[in-house]
PDB file of C-alpha atoms in Angstrom:
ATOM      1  CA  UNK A   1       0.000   0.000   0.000  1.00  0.00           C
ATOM      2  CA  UNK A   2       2.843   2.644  -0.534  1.00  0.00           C
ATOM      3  CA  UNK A   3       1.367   4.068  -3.392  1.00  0.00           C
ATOM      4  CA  UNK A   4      -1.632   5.253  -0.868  1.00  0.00           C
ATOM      5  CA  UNK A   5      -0.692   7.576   1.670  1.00  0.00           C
ATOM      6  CA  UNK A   6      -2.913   9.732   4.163  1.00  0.00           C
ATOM      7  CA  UNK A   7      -0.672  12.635   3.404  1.00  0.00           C
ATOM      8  CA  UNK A   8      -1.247  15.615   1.956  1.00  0.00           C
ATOM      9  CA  UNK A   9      -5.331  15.790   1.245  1.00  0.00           C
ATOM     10  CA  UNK A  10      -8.482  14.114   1.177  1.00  0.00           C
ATOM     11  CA  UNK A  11     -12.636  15.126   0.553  1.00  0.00           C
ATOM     12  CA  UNK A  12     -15.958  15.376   1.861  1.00  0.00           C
ATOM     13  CA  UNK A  13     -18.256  14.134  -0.234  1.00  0.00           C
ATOM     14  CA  UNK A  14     -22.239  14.604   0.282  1.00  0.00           C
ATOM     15  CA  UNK A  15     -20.888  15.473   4.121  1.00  0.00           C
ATOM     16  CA  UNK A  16     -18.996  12.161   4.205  1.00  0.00           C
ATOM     17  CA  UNK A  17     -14.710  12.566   4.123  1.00  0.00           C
ATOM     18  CA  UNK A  18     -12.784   9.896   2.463  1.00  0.00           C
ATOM     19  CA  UNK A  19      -9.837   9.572   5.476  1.00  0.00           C
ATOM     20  CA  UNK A  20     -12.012  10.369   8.495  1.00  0.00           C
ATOM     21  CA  UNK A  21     -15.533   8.801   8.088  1.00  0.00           C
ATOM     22  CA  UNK A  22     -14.356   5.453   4.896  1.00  0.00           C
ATOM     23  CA  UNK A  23     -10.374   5.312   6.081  1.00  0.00           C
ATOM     24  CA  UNK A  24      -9.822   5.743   2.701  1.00  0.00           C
ATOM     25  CA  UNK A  25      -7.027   6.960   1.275  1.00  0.00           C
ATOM     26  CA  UNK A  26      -6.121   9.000  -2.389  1.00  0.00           C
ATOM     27  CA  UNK A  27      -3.111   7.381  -4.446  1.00  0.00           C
ATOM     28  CA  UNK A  28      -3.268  10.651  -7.179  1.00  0.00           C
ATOM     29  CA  UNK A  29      -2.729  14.401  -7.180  1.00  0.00           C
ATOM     30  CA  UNK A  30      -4.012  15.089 -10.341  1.00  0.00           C
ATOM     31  CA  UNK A  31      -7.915  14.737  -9.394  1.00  0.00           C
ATOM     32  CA  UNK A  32      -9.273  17.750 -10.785  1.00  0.00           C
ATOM     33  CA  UNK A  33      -9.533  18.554 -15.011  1.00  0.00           C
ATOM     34  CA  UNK A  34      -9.372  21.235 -16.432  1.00  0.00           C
ATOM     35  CA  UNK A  35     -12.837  21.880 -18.733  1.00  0.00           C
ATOM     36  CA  UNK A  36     -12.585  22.064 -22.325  1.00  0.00           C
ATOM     37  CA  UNK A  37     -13.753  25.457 -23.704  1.00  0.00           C
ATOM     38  CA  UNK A  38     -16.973  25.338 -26.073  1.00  0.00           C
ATOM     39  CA  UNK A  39     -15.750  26.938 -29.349  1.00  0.00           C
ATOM     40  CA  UNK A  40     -17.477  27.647 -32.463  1.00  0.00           C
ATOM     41  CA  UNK A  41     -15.976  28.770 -35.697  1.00  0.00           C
ATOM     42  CA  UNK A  42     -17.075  29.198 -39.567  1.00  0.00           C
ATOM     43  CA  UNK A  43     -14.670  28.193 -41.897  1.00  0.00           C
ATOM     44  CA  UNK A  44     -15.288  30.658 -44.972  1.00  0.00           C
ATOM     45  CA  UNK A  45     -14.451  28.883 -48.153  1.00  0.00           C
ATOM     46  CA  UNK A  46     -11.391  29.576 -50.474  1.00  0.00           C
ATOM     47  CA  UNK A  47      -9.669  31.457 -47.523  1.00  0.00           C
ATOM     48  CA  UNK A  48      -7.387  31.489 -44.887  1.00  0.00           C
ATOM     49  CA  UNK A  49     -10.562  33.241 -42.970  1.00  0.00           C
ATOM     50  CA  UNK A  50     -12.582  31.770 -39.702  1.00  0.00           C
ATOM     51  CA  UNK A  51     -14.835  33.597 -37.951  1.00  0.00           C
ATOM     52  CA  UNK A  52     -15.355  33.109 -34.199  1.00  0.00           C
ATOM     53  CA  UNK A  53     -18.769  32.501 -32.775  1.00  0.00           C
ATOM     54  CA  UNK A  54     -17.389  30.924 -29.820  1.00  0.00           C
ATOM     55  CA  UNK A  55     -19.358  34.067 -27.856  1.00  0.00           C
ATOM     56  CA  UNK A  56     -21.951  35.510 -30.002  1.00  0.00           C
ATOM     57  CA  UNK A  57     -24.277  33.070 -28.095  1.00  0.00           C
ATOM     58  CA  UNK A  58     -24.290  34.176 -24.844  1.00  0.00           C
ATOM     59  CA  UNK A  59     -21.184  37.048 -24.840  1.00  0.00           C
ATOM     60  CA  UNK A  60     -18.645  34.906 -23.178  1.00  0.00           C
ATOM     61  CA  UNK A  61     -16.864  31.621 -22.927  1.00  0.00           C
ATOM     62  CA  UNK A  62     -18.743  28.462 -22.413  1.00  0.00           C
ATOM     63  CA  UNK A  63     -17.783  24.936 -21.024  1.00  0.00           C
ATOM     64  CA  UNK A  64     -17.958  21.669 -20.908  1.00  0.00           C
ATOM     65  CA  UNK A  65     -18.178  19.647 -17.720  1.00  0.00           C
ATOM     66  CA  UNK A  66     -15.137  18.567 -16.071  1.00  0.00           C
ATOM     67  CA  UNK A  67     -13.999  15.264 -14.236  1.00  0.00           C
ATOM     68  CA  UNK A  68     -13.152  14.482 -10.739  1.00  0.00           C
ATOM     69  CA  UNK A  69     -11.144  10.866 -10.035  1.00  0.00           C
ATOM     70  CA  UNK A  70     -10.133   9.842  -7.292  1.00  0.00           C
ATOM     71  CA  UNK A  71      -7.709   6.775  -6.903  1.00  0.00           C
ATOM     72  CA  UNK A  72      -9.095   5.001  -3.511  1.00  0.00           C
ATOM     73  CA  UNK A  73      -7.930   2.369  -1.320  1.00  0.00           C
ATOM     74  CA  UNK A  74      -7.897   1.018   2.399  1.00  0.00           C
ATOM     75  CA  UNK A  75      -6.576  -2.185   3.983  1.00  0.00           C
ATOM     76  CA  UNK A  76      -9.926  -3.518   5.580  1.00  0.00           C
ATOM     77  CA  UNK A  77     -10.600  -7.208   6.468  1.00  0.00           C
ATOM     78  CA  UNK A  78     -11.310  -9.605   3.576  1.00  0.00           C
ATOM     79  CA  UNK A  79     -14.391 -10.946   5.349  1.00  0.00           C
ATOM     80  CA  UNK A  80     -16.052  -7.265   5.794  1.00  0.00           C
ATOM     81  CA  UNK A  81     -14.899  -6.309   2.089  1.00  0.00           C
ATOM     82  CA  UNK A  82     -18.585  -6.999   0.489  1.00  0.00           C
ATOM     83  CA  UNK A  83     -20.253  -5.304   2.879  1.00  0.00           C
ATOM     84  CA  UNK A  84     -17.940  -1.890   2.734  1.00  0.00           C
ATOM     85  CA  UNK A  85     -18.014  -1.525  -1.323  1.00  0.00           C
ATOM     86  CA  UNK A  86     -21.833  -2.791  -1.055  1.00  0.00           C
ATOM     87  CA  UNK A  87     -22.596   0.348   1.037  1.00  0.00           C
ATOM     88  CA  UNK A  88     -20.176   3.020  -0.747  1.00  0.00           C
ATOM     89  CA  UNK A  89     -21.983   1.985  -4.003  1.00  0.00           C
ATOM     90  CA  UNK A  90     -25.119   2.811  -2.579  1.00  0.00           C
ATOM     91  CA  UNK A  91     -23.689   5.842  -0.802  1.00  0.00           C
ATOM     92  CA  UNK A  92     -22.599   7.272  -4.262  1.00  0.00           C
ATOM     93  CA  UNK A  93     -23.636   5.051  -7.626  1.00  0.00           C
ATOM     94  CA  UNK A  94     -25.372   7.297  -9.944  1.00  0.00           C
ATOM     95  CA  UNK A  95     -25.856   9.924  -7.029  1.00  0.00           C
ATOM     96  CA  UNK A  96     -25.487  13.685  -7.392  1.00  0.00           C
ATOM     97  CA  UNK A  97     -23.083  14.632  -5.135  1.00  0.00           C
ATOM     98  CA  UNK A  98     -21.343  17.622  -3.704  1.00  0.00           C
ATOM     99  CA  UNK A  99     -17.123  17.689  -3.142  1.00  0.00           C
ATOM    100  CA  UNK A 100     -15.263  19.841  -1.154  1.00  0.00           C
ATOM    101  CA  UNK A 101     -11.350  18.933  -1.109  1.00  0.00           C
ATOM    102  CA  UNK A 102      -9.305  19.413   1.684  1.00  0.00           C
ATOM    103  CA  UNK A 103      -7.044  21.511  -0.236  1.00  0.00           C
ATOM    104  CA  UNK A 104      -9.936  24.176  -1.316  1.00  0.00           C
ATOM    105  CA  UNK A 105     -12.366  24.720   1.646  1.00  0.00           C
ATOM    106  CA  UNK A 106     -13.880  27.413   0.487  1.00  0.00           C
ATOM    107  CA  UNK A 107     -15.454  25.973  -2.716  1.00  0.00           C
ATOM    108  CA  UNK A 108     -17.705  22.815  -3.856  1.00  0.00           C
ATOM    109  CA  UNK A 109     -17.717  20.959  -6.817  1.00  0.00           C
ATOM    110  CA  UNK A 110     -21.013  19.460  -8.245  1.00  0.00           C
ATOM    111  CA  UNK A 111     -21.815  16.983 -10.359  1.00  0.00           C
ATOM    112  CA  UNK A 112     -22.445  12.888 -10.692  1.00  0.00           C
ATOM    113  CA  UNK A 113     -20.331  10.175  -9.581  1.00  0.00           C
ATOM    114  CA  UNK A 114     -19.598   6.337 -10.734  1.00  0.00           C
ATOM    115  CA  UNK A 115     -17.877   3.855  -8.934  1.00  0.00           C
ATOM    116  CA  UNK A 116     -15.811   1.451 -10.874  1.00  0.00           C
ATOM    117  CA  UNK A 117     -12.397  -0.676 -10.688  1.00  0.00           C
ATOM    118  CA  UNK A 118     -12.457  -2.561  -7.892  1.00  0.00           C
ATOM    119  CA  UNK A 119      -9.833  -5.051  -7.559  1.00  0.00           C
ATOM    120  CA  UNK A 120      -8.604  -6.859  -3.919  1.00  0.00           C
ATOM    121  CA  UNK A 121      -5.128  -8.652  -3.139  1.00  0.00           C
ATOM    122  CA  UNK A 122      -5.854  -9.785  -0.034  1.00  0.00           C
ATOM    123  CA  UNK A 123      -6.760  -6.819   2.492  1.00  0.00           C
ATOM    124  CA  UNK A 124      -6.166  -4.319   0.102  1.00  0.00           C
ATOM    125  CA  UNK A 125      -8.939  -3.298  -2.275  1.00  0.00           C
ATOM    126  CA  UNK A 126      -8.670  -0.391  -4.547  1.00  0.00           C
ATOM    127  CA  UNK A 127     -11.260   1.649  -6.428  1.00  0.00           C
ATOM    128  CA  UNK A 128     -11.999   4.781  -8.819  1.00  0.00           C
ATOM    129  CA  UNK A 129     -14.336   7.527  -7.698  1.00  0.00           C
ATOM    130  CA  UNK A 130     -14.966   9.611 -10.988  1.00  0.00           C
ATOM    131  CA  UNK A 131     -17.152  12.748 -10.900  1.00  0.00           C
ATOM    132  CA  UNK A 132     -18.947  14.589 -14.370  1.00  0.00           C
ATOM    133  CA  UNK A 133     -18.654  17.602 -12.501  1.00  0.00           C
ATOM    134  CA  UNK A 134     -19.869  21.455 -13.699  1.00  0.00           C
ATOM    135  CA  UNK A 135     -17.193  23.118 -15.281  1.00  0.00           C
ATOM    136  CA  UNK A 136     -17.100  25.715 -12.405  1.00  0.00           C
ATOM    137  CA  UNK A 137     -16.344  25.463  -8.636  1.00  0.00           C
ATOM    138  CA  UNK A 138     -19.059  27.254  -6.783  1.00  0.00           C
ATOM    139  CA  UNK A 139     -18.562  29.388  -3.147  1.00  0.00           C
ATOM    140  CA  UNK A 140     -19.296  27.451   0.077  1.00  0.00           C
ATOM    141  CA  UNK A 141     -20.250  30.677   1.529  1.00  0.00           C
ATOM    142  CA  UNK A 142     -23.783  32.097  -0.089  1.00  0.00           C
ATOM    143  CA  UNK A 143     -24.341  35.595   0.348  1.00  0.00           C
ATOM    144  CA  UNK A 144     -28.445  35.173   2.358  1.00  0.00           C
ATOM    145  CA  UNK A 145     -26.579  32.820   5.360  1.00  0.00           C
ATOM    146  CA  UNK A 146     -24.752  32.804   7.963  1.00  0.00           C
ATOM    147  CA  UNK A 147     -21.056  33.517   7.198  1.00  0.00           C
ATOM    148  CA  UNK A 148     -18.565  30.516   7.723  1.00  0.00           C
ATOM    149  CA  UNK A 149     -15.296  32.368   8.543  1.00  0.00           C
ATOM    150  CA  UNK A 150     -13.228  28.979   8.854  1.00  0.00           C
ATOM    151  CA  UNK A 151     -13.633  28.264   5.468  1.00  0.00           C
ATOM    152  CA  UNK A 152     -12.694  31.809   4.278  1.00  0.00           C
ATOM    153  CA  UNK A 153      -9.614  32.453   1.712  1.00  0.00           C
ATOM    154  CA  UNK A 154      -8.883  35.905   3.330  1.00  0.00           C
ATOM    155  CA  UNK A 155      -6.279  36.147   0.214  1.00  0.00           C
ATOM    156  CA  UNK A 156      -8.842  35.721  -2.550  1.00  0.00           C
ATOM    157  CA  UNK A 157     -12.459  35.626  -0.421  1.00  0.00           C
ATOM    158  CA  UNK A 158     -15.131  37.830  -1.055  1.00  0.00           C
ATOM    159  CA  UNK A 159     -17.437  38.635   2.034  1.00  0.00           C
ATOM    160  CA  UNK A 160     -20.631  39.487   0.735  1.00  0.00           C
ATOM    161  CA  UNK A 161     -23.113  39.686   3.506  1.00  0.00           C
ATOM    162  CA  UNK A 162     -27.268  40.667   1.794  1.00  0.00           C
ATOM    163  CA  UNK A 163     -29.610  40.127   4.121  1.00  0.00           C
ATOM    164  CA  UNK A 164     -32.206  41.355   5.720  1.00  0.00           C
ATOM    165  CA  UNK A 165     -32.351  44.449   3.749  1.00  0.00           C
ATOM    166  CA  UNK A 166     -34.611  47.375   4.671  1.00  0.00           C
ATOM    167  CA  UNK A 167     -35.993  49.443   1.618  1.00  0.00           C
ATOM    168  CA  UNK A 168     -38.738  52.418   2.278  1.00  0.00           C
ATOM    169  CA  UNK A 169     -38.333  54.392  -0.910  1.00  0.00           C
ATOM    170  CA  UNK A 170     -35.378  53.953  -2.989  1.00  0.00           C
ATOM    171  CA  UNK A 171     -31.944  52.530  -2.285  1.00  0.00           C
ATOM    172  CA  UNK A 172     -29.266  50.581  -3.960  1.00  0.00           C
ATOM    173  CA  UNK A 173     -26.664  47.746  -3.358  1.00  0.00           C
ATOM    174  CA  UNK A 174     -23.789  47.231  -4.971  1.00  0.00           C
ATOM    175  CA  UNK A 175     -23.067  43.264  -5.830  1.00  0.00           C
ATOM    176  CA  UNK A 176     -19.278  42.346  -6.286  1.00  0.00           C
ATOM    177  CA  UNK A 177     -18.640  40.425  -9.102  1.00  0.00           C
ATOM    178  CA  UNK A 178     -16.790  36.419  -8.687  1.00  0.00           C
ATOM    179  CA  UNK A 179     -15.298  34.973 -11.842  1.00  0.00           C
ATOM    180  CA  UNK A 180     -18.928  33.925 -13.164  1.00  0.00           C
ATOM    181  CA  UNK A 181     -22.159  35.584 -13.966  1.00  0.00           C
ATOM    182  CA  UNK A 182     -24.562  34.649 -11.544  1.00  0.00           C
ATOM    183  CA  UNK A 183     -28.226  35.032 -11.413  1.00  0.00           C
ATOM    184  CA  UNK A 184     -29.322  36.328  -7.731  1.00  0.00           C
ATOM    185  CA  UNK A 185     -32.440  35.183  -5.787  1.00  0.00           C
ATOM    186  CA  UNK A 186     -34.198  37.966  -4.163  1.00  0.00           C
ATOM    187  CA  UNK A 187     -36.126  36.828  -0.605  1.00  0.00           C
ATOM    188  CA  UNK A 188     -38.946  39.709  -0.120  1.00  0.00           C
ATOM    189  CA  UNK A 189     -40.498  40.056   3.628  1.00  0.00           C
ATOM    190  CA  UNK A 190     -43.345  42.779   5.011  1.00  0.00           C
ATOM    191  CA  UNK A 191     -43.858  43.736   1.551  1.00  0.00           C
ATOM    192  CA  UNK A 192     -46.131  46.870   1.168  1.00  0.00           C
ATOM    193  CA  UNK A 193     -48.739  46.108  -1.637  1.00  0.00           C
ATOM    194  CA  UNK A 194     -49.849  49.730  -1.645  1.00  0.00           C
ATOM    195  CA  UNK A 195     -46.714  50.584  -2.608  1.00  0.00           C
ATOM    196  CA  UNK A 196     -44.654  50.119  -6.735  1.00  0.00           C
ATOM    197  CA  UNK A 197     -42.212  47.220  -5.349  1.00  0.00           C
ATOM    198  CA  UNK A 198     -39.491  46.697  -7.944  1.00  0.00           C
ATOM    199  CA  UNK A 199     -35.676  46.421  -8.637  1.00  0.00           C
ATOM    200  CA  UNK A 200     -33.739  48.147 -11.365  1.00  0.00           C
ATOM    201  CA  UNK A 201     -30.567  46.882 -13.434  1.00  0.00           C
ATOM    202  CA  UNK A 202     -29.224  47.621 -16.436  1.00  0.00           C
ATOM    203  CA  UNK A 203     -32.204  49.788 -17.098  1.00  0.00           C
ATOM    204  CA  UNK A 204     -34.864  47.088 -16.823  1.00  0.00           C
ATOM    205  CA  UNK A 205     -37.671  46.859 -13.989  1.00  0.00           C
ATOM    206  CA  UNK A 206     -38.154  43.793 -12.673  1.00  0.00           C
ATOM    207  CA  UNK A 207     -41.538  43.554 -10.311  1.00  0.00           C
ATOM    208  CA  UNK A 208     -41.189  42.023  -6.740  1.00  0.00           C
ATOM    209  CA  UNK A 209     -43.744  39.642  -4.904  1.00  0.00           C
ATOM    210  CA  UNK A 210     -43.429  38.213  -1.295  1.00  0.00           C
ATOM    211  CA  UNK A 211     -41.557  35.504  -0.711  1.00  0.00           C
ATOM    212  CA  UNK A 212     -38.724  34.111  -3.616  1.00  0.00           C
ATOM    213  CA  UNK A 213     -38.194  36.315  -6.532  1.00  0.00           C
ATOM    214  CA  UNK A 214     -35.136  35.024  -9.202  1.00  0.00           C
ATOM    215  CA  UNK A 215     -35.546  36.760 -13.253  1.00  0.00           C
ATOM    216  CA  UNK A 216     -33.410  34.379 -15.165  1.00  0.00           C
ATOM    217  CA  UNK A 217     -32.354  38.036 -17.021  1.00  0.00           C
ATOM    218  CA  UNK A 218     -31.417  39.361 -14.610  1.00  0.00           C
ATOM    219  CA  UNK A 219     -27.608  37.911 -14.427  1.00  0.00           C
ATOM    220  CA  UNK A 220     -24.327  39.601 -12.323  1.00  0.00           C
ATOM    221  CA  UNK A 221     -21.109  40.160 -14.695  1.00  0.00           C
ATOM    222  CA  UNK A 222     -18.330  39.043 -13.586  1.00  0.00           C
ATOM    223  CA  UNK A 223     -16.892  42.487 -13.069  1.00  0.00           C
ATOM    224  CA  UNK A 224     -20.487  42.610 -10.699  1.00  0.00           C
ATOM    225  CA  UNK A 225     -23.150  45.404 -10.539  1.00  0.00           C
ATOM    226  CA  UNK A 226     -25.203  47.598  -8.703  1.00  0.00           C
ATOM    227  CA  UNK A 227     -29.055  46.898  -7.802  1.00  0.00           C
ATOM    228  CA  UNK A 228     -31.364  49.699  -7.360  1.00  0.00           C
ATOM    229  CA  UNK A 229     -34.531  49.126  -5.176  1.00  0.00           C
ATOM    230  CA  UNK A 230     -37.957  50.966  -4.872  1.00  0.00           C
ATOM    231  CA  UNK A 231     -40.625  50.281  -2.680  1.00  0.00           C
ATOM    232  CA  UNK A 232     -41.557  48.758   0.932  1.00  0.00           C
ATOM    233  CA  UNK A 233     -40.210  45.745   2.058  1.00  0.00           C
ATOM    234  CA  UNK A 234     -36.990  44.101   3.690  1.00  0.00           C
ATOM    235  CA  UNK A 235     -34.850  41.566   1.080  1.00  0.00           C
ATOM    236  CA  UNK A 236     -32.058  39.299   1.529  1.00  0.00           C
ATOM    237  CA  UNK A 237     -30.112  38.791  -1.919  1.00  0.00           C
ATOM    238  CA  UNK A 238     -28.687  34.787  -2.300  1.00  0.00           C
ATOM    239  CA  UNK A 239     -25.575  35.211  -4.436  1.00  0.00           C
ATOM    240  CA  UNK A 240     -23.500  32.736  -4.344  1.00  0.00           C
ATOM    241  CA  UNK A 241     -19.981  32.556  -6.270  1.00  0.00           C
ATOM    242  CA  UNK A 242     -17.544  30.555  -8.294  1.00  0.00           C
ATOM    243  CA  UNK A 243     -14.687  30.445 -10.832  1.00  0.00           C
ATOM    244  CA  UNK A 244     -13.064  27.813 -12.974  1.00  0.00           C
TER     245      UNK A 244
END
């Protein structure tokens, strides 16, 4: 077993970490992928010529998924074998799962798992873990709850804290940007109907109601944006992060 050592780093996965709750251990460093960009080009005939569409879609870069494996193994008795892999398949076959590594506490990777490989030499066993992840890593840390400070990369962290928002009249709220677009949910409480409840971005009015609002237009840059509000009510923004 010298090719599987507990040092260095391991993951929770769906809340469950590969070391401390399977004693399982990873033999490879090179678990995460990098995803393939989605490009698009014309080739125009009898020239040299190709014209990029590779953002005329959506105005920026899109990607495919990207692939988690993990190399996994533990010495475990040969008689309780079965009944270990029996219950990890379970655990994770097929199953949507969220994956923080040790390495990256602040973010979570999403995305579908298979369990395959397994081979035994007497109280070894070995398996793959393999993930179809999203291309991008999302925030631990969502903008509408409590903050989690331990998990914080005070180098490259962004603390956004948008709740509980009071708004009698007019007022705005500037959104920092993370490196992707993301489409905020607004939470409305002791909403005035007498009063014109709306938000404002870009130029376009978007009408609030109580309880969840999210406008699948209404989408953050990644250099971020400000919000302006109008009407009676207190809201709590849910913006959560992420980056490649």
């Amino acid at each position: 077993m010298s090719e599987y050592t507990t040092a260095g780093f391991g993951a929770t996965i769906n809340g469950k970490h590969t070391w401390k709750d399977y004693s399982l251990v990873i033999g490879n460093t090179d678990i995460v992928s990098e995803p393939s960009p989605k490009t698009n080009y014309i080739e125009v005939p009898g020239s040299s010529i190709r014209i990029d569409l590779t953002e005329t879609l959506t105005g920026q870069v899109e990607y495919e998924s990207r692939q988690l494996k993990f190399s996994l193994g533990k010495m475990e008795r040969e008689d309780l074998w079965p009944v270990f892999y029996r219950t990890f398949l379970k655990a994770y076959q097929g199953k949507e799962v969220r994956v923080v590594l040790d390495q990256e506490p602040d973010v979570y990777y999403h995305g579908r798992a298979e369990v395959s490989g397994f081979s035994r030499n007497g109280r070894l066993g070995t398996f793959t873990l393999t993930i179809d992840a999203d291309a991008y890593k999302y925030e631990i840390n969502v903008s509408s709850e409590d903050w989690l400070w331990d998990v914080l990369n005070f180098e490259t962290g962004i603390i956004r804290d948008y709740r509980g928002i009071s708004i009698s009249g007019s007022s705005s709220k500037l959104l920092e940007g993370s490196g992707i677009p993301v489409v905020p949910v607004f939470y409305v409480n002791n909403l005035d109907e007498s009063a014109s409840n709306y938000i404002t971005f870009n130029g376009t009015r978007y009408t609030l109601q109580q309880g969840r609002n999210r406008f699948a237009d209404l989408v953050i840059p990644v250099s971020g944006g400000r919000l302006y509000f109008y009407g009676t009510y207190t809201v709590s923004i849910e913006f959560r992060g992420g980056s490649l």
